[in-house]
Each structure stands twice: as structure tokens, then as C-alpha cells.
Amino acid sequence: MISIEEIQSHIITAVEKVKESNPMAGSITNSVTINFVANTQIAVGGSAAMVYLPDEGEFLAKAGGATYINMGTLFPVYEETLPLVVKTLQKAGKPWVLDPVAIGIGSLRTHMLHLFKAYKPSIIKGNASEIIALAGLWELEGGVGESQVRGVDSTNQVEEAKAAAISLARWTDGAVIVSGEVDLVTDGNVVASSYGGSHFLGKLTGGGCALGGAAAVYLTSASPFIAAMTAVSAFNVAGGRAEKQTDAPASFQIEFLDQLYKATPEDIAHTHFKMEEI
Amino acid sequence: MISIEEIQSHIITAVEKVKESNPMAGSITNSVTINFVANTQIAVGGSAAMVYLPDEGEFLAKAGGATYINMGTLFPVYEETLPLVVKTLQKAGKPWVLDPVAIGIGSLRTHMLHLFKAYKPSIIKGNASEIIALAGLWELEGGVGESQVRGVDSTNQVEEAKAAAISLARWTDGAVIVSGEVDLVTDGNVVASSYGGSHFLGKLTGGGCALGGAAAVYLTSASPFIAAMTAVSAFNVAGGRAEKQTDAPASFQIEFLDQLYKATPEDIAHTHFKMEEI
Amino acid sequence: MISIEEIQSHIITAVEKVKESNPMAGSITNSVTINFVANTQIAVGGSAAMVYLPDEGEFLAKAGGATYINMGTLFPVYEETLPLVVKTLQKAGKPWVLDPVAIGIGSLRTHMLHLFKAYKPSIIKGNASEIIALAGLWELEGGVGESQVRGVDSTNQVEEAKAAAISLARWTDGAVIVSGEVDLVTDGNVVASSYGGSHFLGKLTGGGCALGGAAAVYLTSASPFIAAMTAVSAFNVAGGRAEKQTDAPASFQIEFLDQLYKATPEDIAHTHFKMEEI
């Protein structure tokens, strides 16, 4: 099993590479939290670009080091945009992050999430209910057929999604993040539990989307598992620090972005996490 | 006439129920202030979900305790989404809030607002010009045929919209909020004037939308009149407190959301208001 | 050549007129930074309204004192909306600001930017790469055929875009802003270099969009060159002050909007700038 020291060393390299190279990660993401996602990607050292149209998505998929696809607020044109983008990513061998927000709501989302199974996202990020529902939709172990998702919120605990996360990671040969009080990251062989963060990230919209956007930035410069670990660790250190400075969600969000910007590679690498072999 | 003490008691119950049950209120709302609306809904204790597509709107209308429809930035697909959503709400007997932003601009908005007359929103929230214009569009007393709305701003005083607000409330058998320096809330039988708030809410975008979104959250747990009174009171207490801490609109907005999050049921119930029988 | 004192006097008049008359400047702008643009327009004293649909854009073009068109996140309906809006603006003799964000990405953007050549925007605002690329697209001197834009970021220095900016200003008989460490403003006869601002404006999304939105507000009350100088000067004074109060981008953004709101006509007029005759 990969050691904690090795992971920490890889995290330091990923953060440094991003801060030095300012890599572009394009996004197709929801309109509720799009600004928070962009500012998060910039805060960690990346460059953000968001689009809706098919040929623009195709362009970003080719031009960016990685792409972030968040299923939040779908527009009709996504019926053309999303298939073209994932095909382009696959053809170009570019990594991408899937955030299956609101899985279970509406026919277009369900249709697209079915399609994505064959295109194997490099990182899947969701709350426990979303991860269980996606494994269910893809008929993998640990999933359930019927979604327990309520709107955009989770009704399950992270631990309940462990089997689903492992199945998804094995299917995609990538990594899966289950966000929650303790975040779980797995590549299908090992499971990391990452500690820290803040309950305030659940008292504002977009904490999960921002995490997915940050993961896409790190994915330009690291393997899926290391990119996922780096994003989760960065959020846990920044969240923990911001919570100490603030006592309510809106000021927390500002402080959180500031702390994300200030966090050093070492800060991020030394966030507390535990490893477990499967 | 319902007494001030009874209203205060109902407000306390509404705030407590929302904080305990974290109710979901879905929204179809504009892209300018969508993030502020979501964070407001979460700050008061609700759960937010925003969509654009017809079947997603239908899903949220059924799944949510109430729905918020804001006419701000319309997309072409709203021609299908909005009628389906209001029909679903009516069939399911679910309450909803209408925010007729930018009434008078464009044919789709006018067409939809005409249609909504028959579906009787539980709460209508607008500035004075919007309320007068909507009563005019629906050919009710107190309205004017030609809109005095300039873009999204009011050119009328709250008091001028009183007759229109009463007509609308009687038509819908619901409640109407006219937001302004002193906010007016009516159920068609009584008129409450709610004091407090901050002039800074007019120096940033989305104060009105956020109020409508909060009203939808309270509407999951109270009657239209109490939900409207609760939302207005919460905004007036949080606005007043935030203004004391800040001297400009952007820091005010952060402090306002924080104060909204911190306000207790008693704080909200004891905001200053006056009652008048019609 | 117009003297520095004359420019300062015109800037004071523009800022005062805006603060007194609260002019409306409608926008068709991207969904990533739409809230920041609106709050910026309000902070400087204007009134904001954002739309997507053709007849709504037509309405705002007629009703507003000026219009802001930002090419950021295009929707399919823009194929109808944008031509109608620029034709309406031309017919009504209303000024407008063009922000050619992401020039070079996608066929609709390219097609619209080609079309706009004949409609001569009053102010063009872009980073160095965007200005060079637009001059190239319009086959003007100083432009290059192939875009050097990477997503939404500039890969060129402001000075490299000087010839392109002058060509564009001469073509439109308007003004051009090249934003960067030192901002360049030209009307084709003189070139102003404006100092101040903050590196943090490049560490968050929307600084450029907000500048374009502010320029549209000032364009309701001043010539293109003075409106451009006023917006750039306001941003440089507010940016410089905000940077002294903060040490990271998110808190900077809040402080920046607050400082923009607080800046007096004299503050804005006396921002450091140099003039050069061509």
C-alpha cells in the first residue's frame, strides 16, 4: 500500500505544479455556484473557463488540462454539449471530474449519467447519497436502484457509500471522493479518510461544487487519486482555519477562499488523514 | 383582527419548524442573484434547489414543501417549464411564491404572468411598482394598465401600492409583500407595516429575490400571511443589525447573511411592526 | 491634446452625474460574473438589469442609457438576441460597451464578433490578448489573425496591444480599454496610461467584466473616452485601497466593491495617469 509519506510528497508536488503553471481546467457547471467554483479554481492556482455551447465545450476539453462536469442546472443545449465533450475528452485522453449533482431528477440528467458510464470519469465526486445513486444507476455493487437523494442534499452518511465508491473507482480505474464530515477518497484499492473542514461548508451552497472544481485543477497535474486527495486536503485545511476566524456561513465563505489561496503545499499535504487497504 | 401577540407566536413557530426540519423549497429564479437566494434559503434553515428544465421543475414542485418562481432572467425553455410547474403545484396543492421581477419587459414574461392569474400564487412579493403593475395586468383594483417599472427598480412608494396589494391578496386568497423602506404585508383583511432593515439592501442586487426565496422556505411551514411576515421580519432584523456593523454594500451583504443565520425565533418575532384592519 | 486637468474635470462631472441620476445600463453578460457586474454597476451609482431573450434585450437597449455586451458564456438564443440588440442600439443612437471575452472559442462567438464590426461599439474593453485578437478578426492594423487568448486569460502584455487598441478606436470612433497591470485607454488620438489597482483583481473572476459593466454605466453620462477613463480610474483607486486592507482575493473583492461605493468624484479623477499623443 502506498504510504502516507508518499501521498504527502505527491500532494506537495501537485500543489506546487499548479501554483507554478496556472493550468486551465474548463467547466460545464451549474449557474448557482459557478462563481464560487471559478474563484476556488483560481484561488488554488488554476485558471477557470465556463461554457454551455457544444463547440465551446469541445474547445475547452481539448485546450484544458482537465475538465469539470457538474450536472447541477442543466440547460436544453446540454443534450448536445455533454456527449460531445466526453467524447472529445476520451479521444484526447484528457482527464475529467464528474459531479453527479441532483442525480435522479429529470430525464436529461439520467440519460447523460447513463451515457457517462462508458466514458469513465477520472474522478467522481459526490455526497454519500449521490455516490450510492450513481453506483445504482450504473448497476455496480454498493449502489441502490432508487435514489435517496433529496434535491441536492445527502440523506446518507459517508460510511454507507464506501462500497459504492470502491465499485465506481474500480469501474473507472480512477478515484472517487465522498464528501461529508469525514471525507472518503478511494482509488478502488485503498481508502483514505480525510479530517478537518468545517460544518459551515454545509451551511452554504457550492462547497461540493467548489471541491469538484478544485479537483479538476489538480487533475491537470496529478493522478486521479492524488488530485482527489489534494483537493480534499486543501478544503479540509482551509475549512478548519476559516471556521476558527468566523461564526456564520457568509463570512466563513470569504475566509475559506482566502485560506485556500494562502495554504502552502506543506499545509495541504499535512492535513490529517488515515489510510486503509481494501 | 389577529393580534400582534398571535402573529409573534406564529412567527416563532414558523422559524422553529424551519430550523428543525430543514425543508426544501425549490426555485426557478434568475441567474443574477441565484447564489444569494440559495444562501439566504440555507441561512434561514431551508434547503435550496434550482432548476430550468420542465421535468426538473415538475419534480421539485412535487418534492418541495413550497416553490419560488422569480421572473428575472427568463430562458426560452421557461415557456414549457413555468406552465408545467404551476399546474403541478396546483394539482399537488403546494404553495408557491411569485416574484414578478421586470414585469412589463418582453412578451414571454407578460404571457406567463397572465397565465399565473388562474394559478393563484400563495405569496406575491414585489416592490411597489411591480405590485401595481401586476394588479394592472390582472385587471384588479389598484393596478394600472401601463407599467411604471424601470428595469428592475421601483419608481413608486410602498403606500401607493397598498390598494393593489390588497386586491391581489383577495384574488389569490394568499398574502402579498410590498418591499420598500417600510415593508407592507397583507392578506387582504389586515395590513402589517414592518420596520427595520437597511438602505444597503437597495444598494446591492438581489435583496428582493432573497426575500422571496426566504418567504418560500417559511411557506413550507406556515400560512401565506405568517410566512410573509416571518420573511419580512427576519430581513428587517438582520438588515438593521448588519447596517450597524458595516458602512458599504458588499460587506453589508456578508454581514446580512450572517445575521440572518444567527437570528433567533424571538429576534424575528419581535421586529417592530404595526397592524391595520382594512 | 486634451489636458490632464480637462480630463479630470470631465471625470468629476461623469461620476457626479451618475451618482445623481442613477442611470440604467442593461447587460447581456456571462453567468459566471453576472452578480459581480450588477453589484459593481450599483456600487458606482447605476442601475443594473440583465436579460437573455431577444425582445427583452431590445427593450433594455431602448430603455437604458447604455448597454453592456459581454461575450462570456453564450446561450443558443444569443444568435437572435445579440444581432437584434446591436441593431436596436444603432437605430436608437445609444452607446454600448463590447467585452470580447473568450474571443476565438466557438463559432457563434466568432460570428457575432464579425457582425459587431459594422455596429461600432462605443467602448471596447479587453485584456491585451483579446484586443489584439479582435483587431485581427476585424482585419485592422495591430491585430493578428490567430488568437493568442488562452481561455479567458491574456498571454500578452498591455503594451503589445497598443497598436491594435488604436486601430480599433479609430475604426469605431470610440474608445478602447486594454486592462492590465497598467491600464491603457485610447480614443485613437491620445493614449492614457492609468496606474494603481491591485494584482488581486487578477486572482478572482470577473474583474474585467465588472470594469466593462462600470464603463457602461459611465457611458450613460459621458463620451466614450471619458467613460472609459472614469471606469478605469475608479477601479484603480478602489483596487489600490482595497489591497491595503486585505491579504487575499475573496476579502479583497468585498473590500474592492466597498471602496468603489465610497470613492468620491475627486478620488476617481485624481488617480494617477499619464497622457501621450499619437
mmCIF file of C-alpha atoms in Angstrom, chain B residues 31-33 73-76 104-109 150-153 199-200 202-205 247-251 253-254, chain C residues 21-24 31 34-35 38-39 42-43 47-53 55-56 59-60 75 77 253-254 257-258 261-262:
data_model
loop_
_atom_site.group_PDB
_atom_site.id
_atom_site.type_symbol
_atom_site.label_atom_id
_atom_site.label_comp_id
_atom_site.label_asym_id
_atom_site.label_seq_id
_atom_site.Cartn_x
_atom_site.Cartn_y
_atom_site.Cartn_z
ATOM 1 C CA SER B 31 -29.140 33.880 -12.825
ATOM 2 C CA VAL B 32 -28.066 37.264 -11.427
ATOM 3 C CA THR B 33 -28.928 36.598 -7.796
ATOM 4 C CA THR B 73 -33.819 36.323 -16.358
ATOM 5 C CA LEU B 74 -36.103 34.154 -18.481
ATOM 6 C CA PHE B 75 -34.714 31.431 -20.736
ATOM 7 C CA PRO B 76 -36.582 30.148 -23.818
ATOM 8 C CA GLY B 104 -43.613 44.725 -18.451
ATOM 9 C CA ILE B 105 -40.436 43.681 -20.248
ATOM 10 C CA GLY B 106 -40.792 41.150 -23.050
ATOM 11 C CA SER B 107 -43.622 39.008 -24.364
ATOM 12 C CA LEU B 108 -42.785 35.743 -22.579
ATOM 13 C CA ARG B 109 -42.832 37.378 -19.142
ATOM 14 C CA ARG B 150 -37.971 50.869 -14.766
ATOM 15 C CA GLY B 151 -35.888 47.778 -15.419
ATOM 16 C CA VAL B 152 -35.888 46.063 -12.046
ATOM 17 C CA ASP B 153 -36.281 49.156 -9.867
ATOM 18 C CA HIS B 199 -30.943 51.128 2.893
ATOM 19 C CA PHE B 200 -27.982 48.976 1.839
ATOM 20 C CA GLY B 202 -31.237 48.686 -2.137
ATOM 21 C CA LYS B 203 -27.550 49.244 -2.934
ATOM 22 C CA LEU B 204 -26.909 45.669 -3.979
ATOM 23 C CA THR B 205 -28.646 43.271 -6.338
ATOM 24 C CA ASP B 247 -20.503 51.050 6.047
ATOM 25 C CA ALA B 248 -20.809 49.853 2.454
ATOM 26 C CA PRO B 249 -22.929 47.365 0.453
ATOM 27 C CA ALA B 250 -20.585 44.418 -0.181
ATOM 28 C CA SER B 251 -19.509 43.929 3.427
ATOM 29 C CA GLN B 253 -24.296 41.701 2.258
ATOM 30 C CA ILE B 254 -21.941 39.280 4.011
ATOM 31 C CA SER C 21 -29.267 60.282 -11.825
ATOM 32 C CA ASN C 22 -28.858 56.543 -11.043
ATOM 33 C CA PRO C 23 -28.831 55.703 -14.782
ATOM 34 C CA MET C 24 -29.848 52.290 -16.046
ATOM 35 C CA SER C 31 -23.402 33.821 -15.911
ATOM 36 C CA ILE C 34 -23.137 38.413 -13.586
ATOM 37 C CA ASN C 35 -23.672 39.152 -9.907
ATOM 38 C CA ALA C 38 -24.545 44.041 -11.288
ATOM 39 C CA ASN C 39 -23.181 44.914 -7.847
ATOM 40 C CA ILE C 42 -24.926 49.635 -8.496
ATOM 41 C CA ALA C 43 -21.862 50.480 -6.365
ATOM 42 C CA SER C 47 -28.945 50.624 -12.019
ATOM 43 C CA ALA C 48 -28.409 47.119 -13.420
ATOM 44 C CA ALA C 49 -30.683 44.841 -15.461
ATOM 45 C CA MET C 50 -29.632 41.602 -17.134
ATOM 46 C CA VAL C 51 -31.521 39.652 -19.823
ATOM 47 C CA TYR C 52 -31.137 36.819 -22.332
ATOM 48 C CA LEU C 53 -34.164 36.896 -24.654
ATOM 49 C CA ASP C 55 -37.245 41.188 -27.138
ATOM 50 C CA GLU C 56 -36.013 41.789 -23.603
ATOM 51 C CA PHE C 59 -36.338 46.671 -24.616
ATOM 52 C CA LEU C 60 -33.260 47.327 -22.471
ATOM 53 C CA PHE C 75 -26.513 30.675 -24.865
ATOM 54 C CA VAL C 77 -30.732 32.203 -28.058
ATOM 55 C CA GLN C 253 -13.305 41.532 -3.644
ATOM 56 C CA ILE C 254 -15.661 42.612 -0.852
ATOM 57 C CA LEU C 257 -16.753 46.830 -4.017
ATOM 58 C CA ASP C 258 -16.994 48.789 -0.778
ATOM 59 C CA TYR C 261 -19.010 52.615 -3.495
ATOM 60 C CA LYS C 262 -17.121 55.049 -1.246
#
